[in-house]
Amino acid sequence: MSNEPKEMEGADANRRGGLRAAATTAAAIVSGAAGGAPSAAPAAPRGAAAAPPRTLGRTGAQVEAVSLGGEGILRTTGRHREAVPVILEALRLGVRYCDTAPAYQQSQDYYGEAFRAAGPSARAQVFLASKTHARDRDGALRLLDDSLRRLGTDHLDLWQLHDLREPDELDAIFGKGGAIEAVEQAKADGRVRHVGITGHHDPQILVEAMRRYPVDTVLCAINPADPARLPFLTTVVEEARRRGVGVIGMKIMAAGRLLQDRAASPSELIRYAASHADTVIIGCSSIAEVRENLGARSLPFPMPPAERAALEARVAPRAGRYDSFKA
């Protein structure tokens, strides 16, 4: 079996908001030539207060409802002038959780450049998560060391076994010489603080992985089309909650299709997913999208059950269009 990741979350997955920042502003953040800080994020609704932080399962990390995904403009190659300002703006706005992966082209390089540009305290500001798509011990350790080099850090707060899909992958990971041995070694020597799993293909694979190893987090697909077929909410999320495993949501806008079809608004989709997850990751294409998405941290959470049910019913007739990433 190839060690290349099969997941195709897409370079444009979860890139939200119709806004686009001016290129001059982006360049100014990197170069310091803007003559001051960029304009503030859009104001929260009148009377709205920042939501209290959430605890990411047994990691104990304090996160917020919305976090920075490793895709969008970050899942590109050679786009430093556009990608690094996106990360810098998220750091300026106090993002707590940042996601990336070796599979996401130069995403890790952009983060490393942003941390250097933002100063020595920037890395410590965030809970930094990356991944490994290698299923064997040696391959996973090579990817880990490369991730640390590219990110410019000596440890990951969270290292995730990426895009689990098939039973034979679990057998390889948890068998002799498997990637779980790399996890144990890296935890012992301090290169990794916590371990997680990710997947959007088959919920039962993630449930079985949680049964085989005491992971700290699970990253899975969460959007209002979920109940229609192969649901993650009533399987993976319920099992994670039972075990005290932190839950991170992805695919919350179905690679933009829910927005393209005007099936739901960005705020509805964020509120829906973040009502089930400890945090949701959203890839951004511009500074303006960072401001818009992180501004959603002040939305009212959780979404009431009746409102969630109505949203599920609204998208159910075309649910197959919004869950094409499932098995």
mmCIF file with all atom_site columns, C-alpha atoms in Angstrom, residues 7 19 21 28 38 40 42 98 116 127 166 170 235 272 299 307 315 324 326:
data_model
loop_
_atom_site.group_PDB
_atom_site.id
_atom_site.type_symbol
_atom_site.label_atom_id
_atom_site.label_alt_id
_atom_site.label_comp_id
_atom_site.label_asym_id
_atom_site.label_entity_id
_atom_site.label_seq_id
_atom_site.pdbx_PDB_ins_code
_atom_site.Cartn_x
_atom_site.Cartn_y
_atom_site.Cartn_z
_atom_site.occupancy
_atom_site.B_iso_or_equiv
_atom_site.pdbx_formal_charge
_atom_site.auth_seq_id
_atom_site.auth_comp_id
_atom_site.auth_asym_id
_atom_site.auth_atom_id
_atom_site.pdbx_PDB_model_num
ATOM 1  C CA . GLU A 1 7   ? -7.626  12.204 1.226  1.00 0.00 ? 7   GLU A CA 1
ATOM 2  C CA . LEU A 1 19  ? -14.410 38.967 0.650  1.00 0.00 ? 19  LEU A CA 1
ATOM 3  C CA . ALA A 1 21  ? -8.114  41.402 0.941  1.00 0.00 ? 21  ALA A CA 1
ATOM 4  C CA . ALA A 1 28  ? 2.520   45.188 4.034  1.00 0.00 ? 28  ALA A CA 1
ATOM 5  C CA . PRO A 1 38  ? -4.033  46.325 9.559  1.00 0.00 ? 38  PRO A CA 1
ATOM 6  C CA . ALA A 1 40  ? -9.429  45.339 12.945 1.00 0.00 ? 40  ALA A CA 1
ATOM 7  C CA . PRO A 1 42  ? -15.320 43.109 11.726 1.00 0.00 ? 42  PRO A CA 1
ATOM 8  C CA . CYS A 1 98  ? -3.402  25.919 13.917 1.00 0.00 ? 98  CYS A CA 1
ATOM 9  C CA . ARG A 1 116 ? 9.788   33.655 12.299 1.00 0.00 ? 116 ARG A CA 1
ATOM 10 C CA . PHE A 1 127 ? -1.569  24.736 19.818 1.00 0.00 ? 127 PHE A CA 1
ATOM 11 C CA . GLU A 1 166 ? -9.280  0.992  5.593  1.00 0.00 ? 166 GLU A CA 1
ATOM 12 C CA . LEU A 1 170 ? -5.088  0.173  11.076 1.00 0.00 ? 170 LEU A CA 1
ATOM 13 C CA . THR A 1 235 ? -20.640 7.261  15.889 1.00 0.00 ? 235 THR A CA 1
ATOM 14 C CA . TYR A 1 272 ? -23.730 23.860 13.578 1.00 0.00 ? 272 TYR A CA 1
ATOM 15 C CA . LEU A 1 299 ? -21.454 33.911 17.447 1.00 0.00 ? 299 LEU A CA 1
ATOM 16 C CA . GLU A 1 307 ? -32.338 24.954 14.763 1.00 0.00 ? 307 GLU A CA 1
ATOM 17 C CA . VAL A 1 315 ? -29.960 20.155 3.242  1.00 0.00 ? 315 VAL A CA 1
ATOM 18 C CA . SER A 1 324 ? -18.997 13.009 -1.467 1.00 0.00 ? 324 SER A CA 1
ATOM 19 C CA . LYS A 1 326 ? -17.443 9.643  2.458  1.00 0.00 ? 326 LYS A CA 1
#
